[in-house]
Amino acid sequence: FWNVEWFTRNYQQKTPAVAEAMVKMNLDIWALSESSPKAARHLAKYLKDKYGLDFGVGCSEPNAGDGKQSTTVLWNKATVHGEMIEWPGDIPDWCKWTSKGHEPGDFSDLGLEAVDGKIFDRYPGLFRFSLQRDSDQAPFDFLLVPLHLKAMAEGSKRRQLASEILAAAINKASK
């Protein structure tokens, strides 16, 4: 998981350094918490053009606008298979809850941070990963939820609620 600060807004300038770090660390799966679909696709293209690495891209909010910070996932297609999957049942509705029980958007026009508000400012997408079939490594299959939760004191109540919701959601999705 990597929070590349302001990657959504400055992805063209930040991509070379981000790609270099990814190549040096040689990890197969990356979850970016301040990204956008456009920024993640740009990064994957750069990795392919500059380093010959073929990374898949998954976006928690595939239709998010270019300026919206959301979460994205990149994976090395040579080693792992990745895909976004749908949360089962009513879990997508859980992700729209606020800590005061209001509908999403109640606080957006104020432009303020608050103790109460949307529990998930960025939709928590659900991704499944498994080892590519032609690998000689031990097989694996797991679920991943890229997150960006509120920081500092104003987010503590929302982080706690998010943790409880995600624990129940993962339990339900795993069955």
PDB file of C-alpha atoms in Angstrom:
ATOM      1  CA  PHE A   1       0.000   0.000   0.000  1.00  0.00           C
ATOM      2  CA  TRP A   2       1.405   3.369  -0.973  1.00  0.00           C
ATOM      3  CA  ASN A   3       0.002   6.848  -0.479  1.00  0.00           C
ATOM      4  CA  VAL A   4       1.777   8.835  -3.202  1.00  0.00           C
ATOM      5  CA  GLU A   5       0.713  12.268  -2.045  1.00  0.00           C
ATOM      6  CA  TRP A   6      -1.194  14.196  -4.723  1.00  0.00           C
ATOM      7  CA  PHE A   7      -0.515  11.523  -7.335  1.00  0.00           C
ATOM      8  CA  THR A   8      -3.911  12.225  -8.919  1.00  0.00           C
ATOM      9  CA  ARG A   9      -3.067  15.864  -9.565  1.00  0.00           C
ATOM     10  CA  ASN A  10       0.676  15.491 -10.319  1.00  0.00           C
ATOM     11  CA  TYR A  11       0.911  12.015 -11.837  1.00  0.00           C
ATOM     12  CA  GLN A  12       2.815  13.082 -14.962  1.00  0.00           C
ATOM     13  CA  GLN A  13       5.616  14.641 -12.892  1.00  0.00           C
ATOM     14  CA  LYS A  14       5.657  11.893 -10.250  1.00  0.00           C
ATOM     15  CA  THR A  15       5.412   8.847 -12.522  1.00  0.00           C
ATOM     16  CA  PRO A  16       9.158   8.427 -13.268  1.00  0.00           C
ATOM     17  CA  ALA A  17      10.104   8.384  -9.572  1.00  0.00           C
ATOM     18  CA  VAL A  18       7.156   6.162  -8.611  1.00  0.00           C
ATOM     19  CA  ALA A  19       7.966   3.702 -11.411  1.00  0.00           C
ATOM     20  CA  GLU A  20      11.641   3.597 -10.464  1.00  0.00           C
ATOM     21  CA  ALA A  21      10.756   2.822  -6.837  1.00  0.00           C
ATOM     22  CA  MET A  22       8.353   0.089  -7.966  1.00  0.00           C
ATOM     23  CA  VAL A  23      11.008  -1.507 -10.167  1.00  0.00           C
ATOM     24  CA  LYS A  24      13.663  -1.362  -7.438  1.00  0.00           C
ATOM     25  CA  MET A  25      11.339  -2.870  -4.828  1.00  0.00           C
ATOM     26  CA  ASN A  26      10.284  -5.613  -7.273  1.00  0.00           C
ATOM     27  CA  LEU A  27       6.862  -6.180  -5.695  1.00  0.00           C
ATOM     28  CA  ASP A  28       4.117  -7.757  -7.756  1.00  0.00           C
ATOM     29  CA  ILE A  29       1.066  -5.994  -6.293  1.00  0.00           C
ATOM     30  CA  TRP A  30       0.696  -2.312  -5.445  1.00  0.00           C
ATOM     31  CA  ALA A  31      -2.293  -0.528  -3.910  1.00  0.00           C
ATOM     32  CA  LEU A  32      -2.209   3.257  -4.383  1.00  0.00           C
ATOM     33  CA  SER A  33      -4.414   5.252  -2.043  1.00  0.00           C
ATOM     34  CA  GLU A  34      -4.343   8.744  -3.593  1.00  0.00           C
ATOM     35  CA  SER A  35      -4.625   7.812  -7.217  1.00  0.00           C
ATOM     36  CA  SER A  36      -7.118   7.984 -10.070  1.00  0.00           C
ATOM     37  CA  PRO A  37      -7.878   5.693 -12.999  1.00  0.00           C
ATOM     38  CA  LYS A  38      -6.049   8.045 -15.369  1.00  0.00           C
ATOM     39  CA  ALA A  39      -2.957   8.278 -13.123  1.00  0.00           C
ATOM     40  CA  ALA A  40      -2.778   4.489 -12.630  1.00  0.00           C
ATOM     41  CA  ARG A  41      -3.120   3.793 -16.362  1.00  0.00           C
ATOM     42  CA  HIS A  42      -0.414   6.362 -17.095  1.00  0.00           C
ATOM     43  CA  LEU A  43       1.892   4.665 -14.577  1.00  0.00           C
ATOM     44  CA  ALA A  44       1.224   1.210 -16.078  1.00  0.00           C
ATOM     45  CA  LYS A  45       1.986   2.527 -19.573  1.00  0.00           C
ATOM     46  CA  TYR A  46       5.224   4.101 -18.323  1.00  0.00           C
ATOM     47  CA  LEU A  47       6.276   0.828 -16.670  1.00  0.00           C
ATOM     48  CA  LYS A  48       5.646  -0.989 -19.965  1.00  0.00           C
ATOM     49  CA  ASP A  49       7.377   1.599 -22.178  1.00  0.00           C
ATOM     50  CA  LYS A  50      10.413   2.265 -19.965  1.00  0.00           C
ATOM     51  CA  TYR A  51      10.969  -1.090 -18.229  1.00  0.00           C
ATOM     52  CA  GLY A  52       9.092  -3.642 -20.334  1.00  0.00           C
ATOM     53  CA  LEU A  53       6.889  -4.600 -17.373  1.00  0.00           C
ATOM     54  CA  ASP A  54       3.243  -5.436 -18.039  1.00  0.00           C
ATOM     55  CA  PHE A  55       1.120  -4.291 -15.097  1.00  0.00           C
ATOM     56  CA  GLY A  56      -2.627  -4.709 -14.880  1.00  0.00           C
ATOM     57  CA  VAL A  57      -4.679  -1.846 -13.480  1.00  0.00           C
ATOM     58  CA  GLY A  58      -7.765  -2.019 -11.294  1.00  0.00           C
ATOM     59  CA  CYS A  59      -9.681   0.998 -10.048  1.00  0.00           C
ATOM     60  CA  SER A  60     -11.966   1.019  -7.020  1.00  0.00           C
ATOM     61  CA  GLU A  61     -13.955   3.776  -8.709  1.00  0.00           C
ATOM     62  CA  PRO A  62     -13.442   3.075 -12.438  1.00  0.00           C
ATOM     63  CA  ASN A  63     -15.558   6.053 -13.513  1.00  0.00           C
ATOM     64  CA  ALA A  64     -13.953   8.556 -11.126  1.00  0.00           C
ATOM     65  CA  GLY A  65     -13.088  11.890 -12.681  1.00  0.00           C
ATOM     66  CA  ASP A  66      -9.475  12.813 -13.350  1.00  0.00           C
ATOM     67  CA  GLY A  67      -9.305  15.045 -10.266  1.00  0.00           C
ATOM     68  CA  LYS A  68     -10.915  12.632  -7.785  1.00  0.00           C
ATOM     69  CA  GLN A  69      -8.562  10.900  -5.413  1.00  0.00           C
ATOM     70  CA  SER A  70      -9.509   7.252  -5.196  1.00  0.00           C
ATOM     71  CA  THR A  71      -7.697   3.959  -4.805  1.00  0.00           C
ATOM     72  CA  THR A  72      -6.158   1.857  -7.544  1.00  0.00           C
ATOM     73  CA  VAL A  73      -4.279  -1.425  -7.732  1.00  0.00           C
ATOM     74  CA  LEU A  74      -1.479  -2.416 -10.106  1.00  0.00           C
ATOM     75  CA  TRP A  75      -0.167  -5.959 -10.499  1.00  0.00           C
ATOM     76  CA  ASN A  76       2.548  -7.652 -12.470  1.00  0.00           C
ATOM     77  CA  LYS A  77       0.648  -9.728 -15.043  1.00  0.00           C
ATOM     78  CA  ALA A  78       3.641 -12.039 -15.542  1.00  0.00           C
ATOM     79  CA  THR A  79       3.383 -13.352 -11.982  1.00  0.00           C
ATOM     80  CA  VAL A  80      -0.142 -12.794 -10.671  1.00  0.00           C
ATOM     81  CA  HIS A  81      -3.702 -12.648 -11.920  1.00  0.00           C
ATOM     82  CA  GLY A  82      -5.803  -9.799 -10.565  1.00  0.00           C
ATOM     83  CA  GLU A  83      -9.375  -8.670 -10.997  1.00  0.00           C
ATOM     84  CA  MET A  84     -11.894  -6.393  -9.375  1.00  0.00           C
ATOM     85  CA  ILE A  85     -14.897  -8.318  -8.099  1.00  0.00           C
ATOM     86  CA  GLU A  86     -18.254  -7.137  -6.834  1.00  0.00           C
ATOM     87  CA  TRP A  87     -19.007  -6.986  -3.151  1.00  0.00           C
ATOM     88  CA  PRO A  88     -21.876  -9.411  -2.419  1.00  0.00           C
ATOM     89  CA  GLY A  89     -25.335  -8.396  -1.278  1.00  0.00           C
ATOM     90  CA  ASP A  90     -25.839  -5.101   0.486  1.00  0.00           C
ATOM     91  CA  ILE A  91     -22.151  -4.383   1.176  1.00  0.00           C
ATOM     92  CA  PRO A  92     -21.971  -1.575  -1.459  1.00  0.00           C
ATOM     93  CA  ASP A  93     -24.684   0.207   0.542  1.00  0.00           C
ATOM     94  CA  TRP A  94     -22.628  -0.181   3.733  1.00  0.00           C
ATOM     95  CA  CYS A  95     -19.808   1.695   1.990  1.00  0.00           C
ATOM     96  CA  LYS A  96     -22.069   4.737   1.552  1.00  0.00           C
ATOM     97  CA  TRP A  97     -22.884   5.122   5.241  1.00  0.00           C
ATOM     98  CA  THR A  98     -21.883   8.126   7.285  1.00  0.00           C
ATOM     99  CA  SER A  99     -20.953   8.071  10.923  1.00  0.00           C
ATOM    100  CA  LYS A 100     -24.092  10.061  11.796  1.00  0.00           C
ATOM    101  CA  GLY A 101     -26.427   7.961   9.682  1.00  0.00           C
ATOM    102  CA  HIS A 102     -26.888  10.656   7.043  1.00  0.00           C
ATOM    103  CA  GLU A 103     -26.830  10.038   3.328  1.00  0.00           C
ATOM    104  CA  PRO A 104     -23.466  10.571   1.580  1.00  0.00           C
ATOM    105  CA  GLY A 105     -22.858  14.137   0.560  1.00  0.00           C
ATOM    106  CA  ASP A 106     -24.369  15.798   3.635  1.00  0.00           C
ATOM    107  CA  PHE A 107     -21.055  17.460   4.458  1.00  0.00           C
ATOM    108  CA  SER A 108     -19.484  17.864   1.026  1.00  0.00           C
ATOM    109  CA  ASP A 109     -20.731  21.420   0.482  1.00  0.00           C
ATOM    110  CA  LEU A 110     -19.103  22.644   3.714  1.00  0.00           C
ATOM    111  CA  GLY A 111     -15.539  21.917   2.638  1.00  0.00           C
ATOM    112  CA  LEU A 112     -14.626  21.015   6.218  1.00  0.00           C
ATOM    113  CA  GLU A 113     -13.116  18.008   7.921  1.00  0.00           C
ATOM    114  CA  ALA A 114     -15.185  16.721  10.800  1.00  0.00           C
ATOM    115  CA  VAL A 115     -15.381  13.897  13.272  1.00  0.00           C
ATOM    116  CA  ASP A 116     -18.576  12.799  11.562  1.00  0.00           C
ATOM    117  CA  GLY A 117     -18.980  12.334   7.844  1.00  0.00           C
ATOM    118  CA  LYS A 118     -18.644   9.692   5.152  1.00  0.00           C
ATOM    119  CA  ILE A 119     -17.003   6.609   6.589  1.00  0.00           C
ATOM    120  CA  PHE A 120     -15.326   5.882   3.239  1.00  0.00           C
ATOM    121  CA  ASP A 121     -14.305   9.022   1.351  1.00  0.00           C
ATOM    122  CA  ARG A 122     -12.890   6.666  -1.268  1.00  0.00           C
ATOM    123  CA  TYR A 123     -14.952   3.622  -2.210  1.00  0.00           C
ATOM    124  CA  PRO A 124     -13.259   0.431  -0.966  1.00  0.00           C
ATOM    125  CA  GLY A 125     -13.038  -1.750  -4.062  1.00  0.00           C
ATOM    126  CA  LEU A 126     -12.684  -5.508  -3.714  1.00  0.00           C
ATOM    127  CA  PHE A 127      -9.959  -7.289  -5.690  1.00  0.00           C
ATOM    128  CA  ARG A 128      -9.025 -10.967  -5.969  1.00  0.00           C
ATOM    129  CA  PHE A 129      -5.459 -12.072  -6.648  1.00  0.00           C
ATOM    130  CA  SER A 130      -3.994 -15.446  -7.464  1.00  0.00           C
ATOM    131  CA  LEU A 131      -0.736 -16.800  -8.780  1.00  0.00           C
ATOM    132  CA  GLN A 132      -0.427 -17.215 -12.549  1.00  0.00           C
ATOM    133  CA  ARG A 133      -1.041 -20.852 -13.463  1.00  0.00           C
ATOM    134  CA  ASP A 134       2.324 -21.429 -15.144  1.00  0.00           C
ATOM    135  CA  SER A 135       4.310 -20.503 -12.033  1.00  0.00           C
ATOM    136  CA  ASP A 136       6.332 -23.026 -10.075  1.00  0.00           C
ATOM    137  CA  GLN A 137       5.513 -21.212  -6.807  1.00  0.00           C
ATOM    138  CA  ALA A 138       2.989 -22.456  -4.261  1.00  0.00           C
ATOM    139  CA  PRO A 139      -0.517 -21.350  -5.327  1.00  0.00           C
ATOM    140  CA  PHE A 140      -2.339 -18.598  -3.473  1.00  0.00           C
ATOM    141  CA  ASP A 141      -5.620 -16.758  -3.706  1.00  0.00           C
ATOM    142  CA  PHE A 142      -6.554 -13.749  -1.603  1.00  0.00           C
ATOM    143  CA  LEU A 143      -8.812 -10.707  -1.424  1.00  0.00           C
ATOM    144  CA  LEU A 144      -7.410  -7.187  -1.242  1.00  0.00           C
ATOM    145  CA  VAL A 145      -9.197  -3.955  -0.338  1.00  0.00           C
ATOM    146  CA  PRO A 146      -7.147  -0.820  -1.061  1.00  0.00           C
ATOM    147  CA  LEU A 147      -7.997   1.853   1.487  1.00  0.00           C
ATOM    148  CA  HIS A 148      -7.489   5.455   2.368  1.00  0.00           C
ATOM    149  CA  LEU A 149      -8.986   6.236   5.756  1.00  0.00           C
ATOM    150  CA  LYS A 150      -9.201   9.613   7.444  1.00  0.00           C
ATOM    151  CA  ALA A 151      -6.106  10.598   9.384  1.00  0.00           C
ATOM    152  CA  MET A 152      -5.541  12.450  12.628  1.00  0.00           C
ATOM    153  CA  ALA A 153      -8.107  12.876  15.415  1.00  0.00           C
ATOM    154  CA  GLU A 154     -10.969  13.903  13.118  1.00  0.00           C
ATOM    155  CA  GLY A 155     -10.916  10.482  11.482  1.00  0.00           C
ATOM    156  CA  SER A 156     -10.705   8.182  14.499  1.00  0.00           C
ATOM    157  CA  LYS A 157     -14.432   7.510  14.769  1.00  0.00           C
ATOM    158  CA  ARG A 158     -14.717   6.904  11.017  1.00  0.00           C
ATOM    159  CA  ARG A 159     -11.628   4.627  10.993  1.00  0.00           C
ATOM    160  CA  GLN A 160     -13.128   2.530  13.765  1.00  0.00           C
ATOM    161  CA  LEU A 161     -16.448   2.226  11.932  1.00  0.00           C
ATOM    162  CA  ALA A 162     -14.640   1.473   8.652  1.00  0.00           C
ATOM    163  CA  SER A 163     -12.678  -1.319  10.335  1.00  0.00           C
ATOM    164  CA  GLU A 164     -15.868  -2.870  11.706  1.00  0.00           C
ATOM    165  CA  ILE A 165     -17.655  -2.613   8.354  1.00  0.00           C
ATOM    166  CA  LEU A 166     -14.700  -4.076   6.442  1.00  0.00           C
ATOM    167  CA  ALA A 167     -14.294  -6.975   8.862  1.00  0.00           C
ATOM    168  CA  ALA A 168     -17.963  -7.897   8.397  1.00  0.00           C
ATOM    169  CA  ALA A 169     -17.763  -7.321   4.622  1.00  0.00           C
ATOM    170  CA  ILE A 170     -14.670  -9.493   4.149  1.00  0.00           C
ATOM    171  CA  ASN A 171     -16.221 -12.209   6.297  1.00  0.00           C
ATOM    172  CA  LYS A 172     -19.362 -12.105   4.136  1.00  0.00           C
ATOM    173  CA  ALA A 173     -17.402 -11.930   0.833  1.00  0.00           C
ATOM    174  CA  SER A 174     -15.198 -14.885   1.828  1.00  0.00           C
ATOM    175  CA  LYS A 175     -18.128 -17.281   2.213  1.00  0.00           C
TER     176      LYS A 175
END
